[in-house]
Amino acid sequence: MKRQVKKKTERSQLTKFKRILRNTEYHGSHESIKKNELQVKKKRYFKLVNKLFIKYTTNKKIVVHAPVYIDYYNNFNFNKTNHFLNKIKKIVTKENGRVSIDFSQTKLITASAMISFLAETDNLINASKLGRNAISFTHPKVEKVESVLKQIGFYELLKKPTRDTKTFKDVSYWNYASGVSSEPQKASDSMAEIEKKISIKARRKLYKGFSEAMANCVEHAYQNPAQVDDVQTKWWAFAGVNDDTLIVVICDKGIGISKSLPLTRGSELIEKFKNALSLRKLNDSAMIKIASRMGRTSTGKSNRGKGLKDIKSIIDTFNSGHLSIYSNKGCYKYFRREGNLDDIMKEHKTSVCGTITEWSFPLNIGEEED
């Protein structure tokens, strides 16, 4: 809007100078005519320079330095990572520019932050007119960081040639998939390879809980009727088995739990849960906690929409496991160790712009029942 006003003002000034020049040509002195001719030329010159400057800056790549730690587990790193993602988003979407990401300082990338980064990049190149040309990056200096980016499909997403790197045990176990939540069957097919690898080691009850929770997270990721296109209804997931522990991370860039929950459950029910859980206010982290206690969806089917509750019930049943949920500015963590329950809520200054669910379970739990 400001840019349109500025353009209109510039056009008005140029028209004014032209009108003055015409009047002086008939009635003015030679000196006045020369003066007004210079004003018109000057205005035209700056208009041309401005156009060339806009064209130049639009095509020029803006270097954005990735943080040392792309990470959501530490509060400081959480905000640094989100500031980094927001900077890229602003350049690509609002300024129609091109970004070159410099990974030279990056030493560590962790799961939840990486999937958020991957999801944002995927959305941006799909939304930009420049496509994949909107975002490029330099090879990281730290070999393990490069290995992570290769393993989770970042190189493939931006069609950058890969280099040979060492195999890291805590990197190579990750499997990556993505799909569109408006097509549950397609999402299920896309996850088949990941599910196959997990189910080989996972116990039946544990695997069943994971599968149902995954299906619900995918199906109910977006509840906003306005969000109907594939770019906005996509999901991304990592999964793997490391040291006999099943780890799953799933992300969507939807409206977030705090906005979707009132649409599906109603404010009255939310208020009841708020009072029952002794919550002071309904911020993002409080809404995540409420969602993790609810088990009935807007469809009215008792076997649907239990995603978060199903994961919690597995943790309760086997007294083991960890659940972390990031949604917009909120974070909720639920875990049991040796029968002791820990329940943590945290409100951050910056937003993940969507929802990330991460859970892990030891695969040796419940062996006595097999």
Short mmCIF file of C-alpha atoms in Angstrom, two decimals:
data_model
loop_
_atom_site.label_atom_id
_atom_site.label_comp_id
_atom_site.label_asym_id
_atom_site.label_seq_id
_atom_site.Cartn_x
_atom_site.Cartn_y
_atom_site.Cartn_z
CA MET A 1 0.00 0.00 0.00
CA LYS A 2 2.82 2.41 0.94
CA ARG A 3 4.59 1.60 -2.32
CA GLN A 4 1.45 2.43 -4.34
CA VAL A 5 1.08 5.79 -2.55
CA LYS A 6 4.76 6.56 -3.19
CA LYS A 7 4.39 5.79 -6.92
CA LYS A 8 1.25 7.94 -7.14
CA THR A 9 3.06 10.87 -5.44
CA GLU A 10 6.02 10.57 -7.83
CA ARG A 11 3.71 10.58 -10.87
CA SER A 12 1.87 13.65 -9.53
CA GLN A 13 5.14 15.52 -9.02
CA LEU A 14 6.35 14.70 -12.53
CA THR A 15 3.02 15.83 -14.02
CA LYS A 16 3.24 19.05 -12.01
CA PHE A 17 6.76 19.80 -13.29
CA LYS A 18 5.65 19.13 -16.90
CA ARG A 19 2.71 21.53 -16.50
CA ILE A 20 4.97 24.25 -15.07
CA LEU A 21 7.42 23.71 -17.96
CA ARG A 22 4.63 24.14 -20.55
CA ASN A 23 3.48 27.40 -18.91
CA THR A 24 7.00 28.80 -18.76
CA GLU A 25 7.56 28.01 -22.45
CA TYR A 26 4.72 30.43 -23.32
CA HIS A 27 5.13 33.10 -20.66
CA GLY A 28 8.40 32.53 -18.81
CA SER A 29 11.94 33.73 -19.31
CA HIS A 30 14.72 31.66 -20.87
CA GLU A 31 16.22 31.06 -17.41
CA SER A 32 12.90 29.74 -16.02
CA ILE A 33 12.46 27.36 -18.97
CA LYS A 34 15.96 25.91 -18.45
CA LYS A 35 15.33 25.51 -14.71
CA ASN A 36 12.03 23.62 -15.23
CA GLU A 37 13.54 21.43 -17.97
CA LEU A 38 16.23 20.37 -15.48
CA GLN A 39 13.59 19.52 -12.85
CA VAL A 40 11.70 17.27 -15.28
CA LYS A 41 14.92 15.55 -16.42
CA LYS A 42 15.99 15.06 -12.83
CA LYS A 43 12.66 13.47 -11.90
CA ARG A 44 12.77 11.18 -14.95
CA TYR A 45 16.38 10.19 -14.13
CA PHE A 46 15.56 9.19 -10.54
CA LYS A 47 12.52 7.25 -11.75
CA LEU A 48 14.75 5.27 -14.14
CA VAL A 49 17.40 4.66 -11.46
CA ASN A 50 14.73 3.46 -9.05
CA LYS A 51 13.41 0.95 -11.62
CA LEU A 52 16.91 -0.37 -12.30
CA PHE A 53 17.61 -0.63 -8.56
CA ILE A 54 14.42 -2.67 -7.96
CA LYS A 55 15.31 -4.96 -10.89
CA TYR A 56 18.87 -5.41 -9.60
CA THR A 57 17.95 -6.12 -5.98
CA THR A 58 15.19 -8.54 -7.03
CA ASN A 59 17.64 -10.71 -8.98
CA LYS A 60 20.48 -10.44 -6.50
CA LYS A 61 20.89 -13.29 -4.00
CA ILE A 62 20.74 -12.19 -0.38
CA VAL A 63 23.04 -14.21 1.86
CA VAL A 64 21.41 -15.40 5.10
CA HIS A 65 23.67 -17.02 7.66
CA ALA A 66 22.20 -20.12 9.32
CA PRO A 67 22.54 -20.15 13.13
CA VAL A 68 25.23 -22.19 14.89
CA TYR A 69 22.52 -24.46 16.30
CA ILE A 70 19.37 -25.15 14.27
CA ASP A 71 17.57 -26.49 17.30
CA TYR A 72 14.27 -26.34 19.24
CA TYR A 73 15.33 -28.13 22.43
CA ASN A 74 17.10 -25.10 23.91
CA ASN A 75 15.06 -21.90 24.54
CA PHE A 76 17.71 -19.55 23.11
CA ASN A 77 18.26 -21.75 20.05
CA PHE A 78 14.48 -22.04 19.57
CA ASN A 79 14.09 -18.29 19.04
CA LYS A 80 17.30 -17.97 16.97
CA THR A 81 16.10 -20.74 14.64
CA ASN A 82 12.66 -19.15 14.18
CA HIS A 83 14.22 -15.71 13.50
CA PHE A 84 16.37 -17.37 10.82
CA LEU A 85 13.33 -19.05 9.18
CA ASN A 86 11.29 -15.82 9.34
CA LYS A 87 14.10 -13.88 7.65
CA ILE A 88 14.16 -16.34 4.73
CA LYS A 89 10.35 -16.24 4.49
CA LYS A 90 10.29 -12.42 4.44
CA ILE A 91 12.88 -12.17 1.62
CA VAL A 92 11.23 -14.81 -0.56
CA THR A 93 7.54 -13.93 -0.03
CA LYS A 94 7.35 -10.22 0.79
CA GLU A 95 10.36 -8.95 -1.15
CA ASN A 96 10.22 -11.50 -4.01
CA GLY A 97 13.93 -11.96 -3.56
CA ARG A 98 16.37 -14.85 -3.74
CA VAL A 99 18.17 -16.32 -0.75
CA SER A 100 21.52 -18.05 -0.45
CA ILE A 101 21.80 -19.88 2.90
CA ASP A 102 25.30 -19.95 4.37
CA PHE A 103 25.83 -23.01 6.61
CA SER A 104 29.49 -22.25 7.36
CA GLN A 105 28.79 -21.49 11.04
CA THR A 106 26.29 -24.31 11.66
CA LYS A 107 27.54 -27.03 14.03
CA LEU A 108 24.35 -28.91 14.93
CA ILE A 109 20.90 -29.65 13.51
CA THR A 110 18.30 -31.43 15.64
CA ALA A 111 15.16 -33.30 14.50
CA SER A 112 12.22 -30.98 15.30
CA ALA A 113 14.00 -27.84 14.09
CA MET A 114 15.20 -29.57 10.94
CA ILE A 115 11.72 -30.74 9.94
CA SER A 116 10.38 -27.21 10.50
CA PHE A 117 13.21 -25.82 8.32
CA LEU A 118 12.55 -28.41 5.60
CA ALA A 119 8.80 -27.73 5.65
CA GLU A 120 9.27 -23.94 5.38
CA THR A 121 11.72 -24.35 2.49
CA ASP A 122 9.36 -26.71 0.66
CA ASN A 123 6.44 -24.30 1.07
CA LEU A 124 8.48 -21.26 -0.02
CA ILE A 125 9.81 -22.76 -3.26
CA ASN A 126 6.29 -23.93 -4.14
CA ALA A 127 4.82 -20.48 -3.44
CA SER A 128 7.56 -18.43 -5.15
CA LYS A 129 7.44 -17.59 -8.88
CA LEU A 130 11.15 -18.37 -8.95
CA GLY A 131 10.54 -21.93 -7.73
CA ARG A 132 13.72 -23.70 -6.58
CA ASN A 133 15.76 -20.71 -7.78
CA ALA A 134 14.37 -18.72 -4.84
CA ILE A 135 16.55 -20.62 -2.35
CA SER A 136 20.09 -21.97 -2.68
CA PHE A 137 22.77 -22.87 -0.12
CA THR A 138 26.47 -23.50 0.36
CA HIS A 139 27.87 -26.85 1.47
CA PRO A 140 28.25 -26.89 5.28
CA LYS A 141 31.76 -26.94 6.74
CA VAL A 142 30.81 -29.51 9.39
CA GLU A 143 30.58 -32.93 7.73
CA LYS A 144 27.87 -34.22 10.07
CA VAL A 145 25.63 -31.23 9.28
CA GLU A 146 26.06 -31.97 5.56
CA SER A 147 25.22 -35.63 6.24
CA VAL A 148 21.99 -34.60 8.02
CA LEU A 149 20.91 -32.34 5.14
CA LYS A 150 21.52 -35.17 2.67
CA GLN A 151 19.76 -37.80 4.75
CA ILE A 152 16.52 -35.88 5.25
CA GLY A 153 16.20 -34.80 1.62
CA PHE A 154 17.25 -31.13 1.77
CA TYR A 155 19.78 -31.53 -1.06
CA GLU A 156 17.21 -33.39 -3.15
CA LEU A 157 14.52 -30.76 -2.48
CA LEU A 158 16.71 -27.96 -3.87
CA LYS A 159 18.32 -30.18 -6.55
CA LYS A 160 21.85 -29.54 -5.33
CA PRO A 161 24.53 -32.12 -6.23
CA THR A 162 25.73 -34.08 -3.18
CA ARG A 163 29.28 -34.85 -2.05
CA ASP A 164 30.59 -37.98 -0.37
CA THR A 165 30.42 -37.81 3.42
CA LYS A 166 31.08 -40.19 6.27
CA THR A 167 28.25 -42.39 7.56
CA PHE A 168 27.08 -41.33 11.00
CA LYS A 169 25.10 -43.89 13.00
CA ASP A 170 22.85 -41.26 14.63
CA VAL A 171 22.05 -39.74 11.20
CA SER A 172 21.67 -42.69 8.82
CA TYR A 173 18.68 -44.20 10.69
CA TRP A 174 16.37 -41.31 9.73
CA ASN A 175 13.72 -41.97 7.07
CA TYR A 176 11.84 -39.07 5.48
CA ALA A 177 8.38 -38.78 3.87
CA SER A 178 5.87 -36.06 3.02
CA GLY A 179 2.33 -35.93 1.68
CA VAL A 180 -0.91 -33.96 1.46
CA SER A 181 -3.36 -34.15 4.36
CA SER A 182 -6.40 -33.73 2.08
CA GLU A 183 -5.65 -37.20 0.70
CA PRO A 184 -5.36 -39.59 3.70
CA GLN A 185 -4.91 -42.68 1.52
CA LYS A 186 -2.06 -41.06 -0.39
CA ALA A 187 -0.51 -40.04 2.93
CA SER A 188 -0.74 -43.62 4.13
CA ASP A 189 0.95 -44.89 0.94
CA SER A 190 3.72 -42.29 1.25
CA MET A 191 4.46 -43.48 4.80
CA ALA A 192 4.53 -47.20 3.83
CA GLU A 193 8.33 -47.47 3.63
CA ILE A 194 8.87 -45.74 6.95
CA GLU A 195 6.16 -47.80 8.64
CA LYS A 196 7.64 -51.01 7.22
CA LYS A 197 11.07 -50.32 8.70
CA ILE A 198 9.63 -49.35 12.06
CA SER A 199 7.21 -52.23 12.33
CA ILE A 200 9.98 -54.83 11.96
CA LYS A 201 11.30 -53.94 15.41
CA ALA A 202 8.30 -52.35 17.08
CA ARG A 203 5.94 -54.48 19.26
CA ARG A 204 2.35 -54.86 18.03
CA LYS A 205 0.62 -52.66 20.61
CA LEU A 206 3.22 -49.95 20.32
CA TYR A 207 3.13 -49.98 16.51
CA LYS A 208 -0.67 -49.92 16.44
CA GLY A 209 -0.71 -46.85 18.68
CA PHE A 210 1.89 -45.13 16.54
CA SER A 211 0.02 -45.86 13.28
CA GLU A 212 -3.31 -44.56 14.59
CA ALA A 213 -1.71 -41.47 16.09
CA MET A 214 0.08 -40.77 12.79
CA ALA A 215 -3.16 -41.16 10.80
CA ASN A 216 -5.00 -38.75 13.10
CA CYS A 217 -2.23 -36.15 13.05
CA VAL A 218 -2.23 -36.19 9.25
CA GLU A 219 -6.02 -36.13 8.84
CA HIS A 220 -6.67 -33.35 11.34
CA ALA A 221 -3.62 -31.16 10.72
CA TYR A 222 -5.66 -28.44 8.97
CA GLN A 223 -9.11 -27.43 10.15
CA ASN A 224 -9.39 -24.07 8.40
CA PRO A 225 -11.86 -24.24 5.48
CA ALA A 226 -9.91 -21.50 3.68
CA GLN A 227 -6.87 -23.76 3.44
CA VAL A 228 -7.68 -25.94 0.50
CA ASP A 229 -4.59 -26.01 -1.70
CA ASP A 230 -1.88 -28.67 -1.57
CA VAL A 231 0.88 -26.24 -0.55
CA GLN A 232 -1.00 -25.30 2.62
CA THR A 233 -2.23 -28.80 3.51
CA LYS A 234 1.07 -30.65 3.37
CA TRP A 235 2.77 -32.65 6.12
CA TRP A 236 6.36 -33.78 6.63
CA ALA A 237 7.67 -36.66 8.75
CA PHE A 238 10.91 -38.26 9.98
CA ALA A 239 10.96 -41.68 11.60
CA GLY A 240 13.58 -44.21 12.59
CA VAL A 241 14.90 -46.70 15.13
CA ASN A 242 18.07 -45.79 17.03
CA ASP A 243 19.50 -47.87 19.92
CA ASP A 244 16.22 -49.82 20.17
CA THR A 245 14.24 -46.60 20.49
CA LEU A 246 11.50 -45.66 18.01
CA ILE A 247 11.57 -41.93 17.20
CA VAL A 248 8.91 -40.17 15.10
CA VAL A 249 8.62 -36.47 14.19
CA ILE A 250 5.68 -35.13 12.18
CA CYS A 251 5.12 -31.51 11.14
CA ASP A 252 2.41 -29.46 9.48
CA LYS A 253 2.41 -25.76 8.67
CA GLY A 254 -1.29 -25.26 9.40
CA ILE A 255 -3.08 -22.85 11.69
CA GLY A 256 -1.91 -24.52 14.91
CA ILE A 257 -3.72 -26.26 17.76
CA SER A 258 -4.78 -23.05 19.53
CA LYS A 259 -6.74 -21.99 16.42
CA SER A 260 -7.98 -25.39 15.20
CA LEU A 261 -9.22 -26.66 18.59
CA PRO A 262 -12.04 -24.09 19.03
CA LEU A 263 -13.24 -24.91 15.50
CA THR A 264 -13.51 -28.65 16.23
CA ARG A 265 -14.37 -28.83 19.95
CA GLY A 266 -16.16 -25.60 20.82
CA SER A 267 -15.31 -22.98 23.44
CA GLU A 268 -17.54 -24.45 26.16
CA LEU A 269 -15.74 -27.81 26.22
CA ILE A 270 -12.36 -26.06 26.13
CA GLU A 271 -13.39 -23.93 29.13
CA LYS A 272 -14.36 -27.08 31.07
CA PHE A 273 -10.95 -28.64 30.43
CA LYS A 274 -9.25 -25.38 31.37
CA ASN A 275 -10.96 -25.40 34.78
CA ALA A 276 -10.43 -29.14 35.30
CA LEU A 277 -6.69 -28.82 34.57
CA SER A 278 -6.39 -25.61 36.67
CA LEU A 279 -4.97 -23.61 33.77
CA ARG A 280 -4.68 -19.85 34.27
CA LYS A 281 -5.08 -18.77 30.65
CA LEU A 282 -5.66 -20.27 27.23
CA ASN A 283 -2.31 -19.57 25.58
CA ASP A 284 -0.74 -21.87 22.98
CA SER A 285 0.89 -24.27 25.46
CA ALA A 286 -2.35 -24.55 27.49
CA MET A 287 -4.33 -25.39 24.34
CA ILE A 288 -1.83 -28.14 23.48
CA LYS A 289 -2.28 -29.67 26.94
CA ILE A 290 -6.07 -29.55 26.57
CA ALA A 291 -5.85 -31.17 23.11
CA SER A 292 -3.74 -33.99 24.57
CA ARG A 293 -6.55 -34.79 27.04
CA MET A 294 -9.41 -34.76 24.53
CA GLY A 295 -10.47 -37.91 22.71
CA ARG A 296 -13.60 -37.08 20.71
CA THR A 297 -13.57 -35.22 17.39
CA SER A 298 -16.02 -33.10 15.44
CA THR A 299 -16.87 -36.26 13.43
CA GLY A 300 -18.42 -37.81 16.55
CA LYS A 301 -16.58 -41.11 15.98
CA SER A 302 -15.00 -42.44 19.12
CA ASN A 303 -12.16 -44.15 17.23
CA ARG A 304 -11.03 -41.01 15.41
CA GLY A 305 -9.12 -37.91 16.46
CA LYS A 306 -7.35 -39.44 19.46
CA GLY A 307 -3.89 -38.82 18.02
CA LEU A 308 -2.26 -37.09 20.99
CA LYS A 309 -4.30 -39.03 23.55
CA ASP A 310 -3.26 -42.35 21.96
CA ILE A 311 0.43 -41.47 22.26
CA LYS A 312 -0.05 -40.46 25.90
CA SER A 313 -1.88 -43.71 26.65
CA ILE A 314 1.10 -45.72 25.33
CA ILE A 315 3.43 -43.77 27.63
CA ASP A 316 1.04 -44.40 30.55
CA THR A 317 0.65 -48.12 29.77
CA PHE A 318 4.37 -48.91 29.55
CA ASN A 319 5.61 -46.22 31.97
CA SER A 320 8.15 -45.16 29.37
CA GLY A 321 8.48 -42.80 26.45
CA HIS A 322 8.54 -39.10 25.62
CA LEU A 323 6.11 -36.77 23.84
CA SER A 324 6.92 -33.19 22.78
CA ILE A 325 4.46 -30.95 20.95
CA TYR A 326 5.32 -27.53 19.52
CA SER A 327 2.40 -25.52 18.17
CA ASN A 328 2.81 -21.85 17.24
CA LYS A 329 4.44 -20.28 20.35
CA GLY A 330 3.54 -23.09 22.74
CA CYS A 331 5.42 -26.20 23.81
CA TYR A 332 4.09 -29.14 25.85
CA LYS A 333 6.18 -32.11 26.99
CA TYR A 334 4.87 -35.31 28.57
CA PHE A 335 7.06 -38.23 29.63
CA ARG A 336 7.41 -41.01 32.17
CA ARG A 337 10.62 -42.45 33.57
CA GLU A 338 10.44 -45.45 35.90
CA GLY A 339 6.81 -44.72 36.66
CA ASN A 340 7.32 -41.00 37.43
CA LEU A 341 5.32 -38.51 35.37
CA ASP A 342 6.76 -35.24 34.12
CA ASP A 343 4.48 -32.66 32.51
CA ILE A 344 6.03 -29.40 31.26
CA MET A 345 4.46 -26.36 29.55
CA LYS A 346 6.46 -23.54 27.95
CA GLU A 347 5.46 -20.38 26.07
CA HIS A 348 8.07 -18.97 23.65
CA LYS A 349 8.49 -15.50 22.12
CA THR A 350 8.51 -16.78 18.54
CA SER A 351 6.29 -19.21 16.63
CA VAL A 352 7.00 -22.44 14.72
CA CYS A 353 4.08 -21.41 12.44
CA GLY A 354 2.31 -24.76 12.61
CA THR A 355 2.52 -27.90 14.73
CA ILE A 356 5.39 -30.33 15.33
CA THR A 357 4.81 -33.58 17.24
CA GLU A 358 7.80 -35.63 18.33
CA TRP A 359 7.55 -38.90 20.25
CA SER A 360 9.90 -41.71 21.21
CA PHE A 361 9.48 -45.14 22.82
CA PRO A 362 11.94 -47.91 23.80
CA LEU A 363 11.17 -50.96 21.63
CA ASN A 364 11.85 -53.45 24.39
CA ILE A 365 8.81 -52.37 26.42
CA GLY A 366 6.05 -54.91 26.80
CA GLU A 367 8.25 -57.83 25.65
CA GLU A 368 6.89 -60.01 28.39
CA GLU A 369 3.44 -59.82 26.77
CA ASP A 370 4.65 -61.16 23.37
#
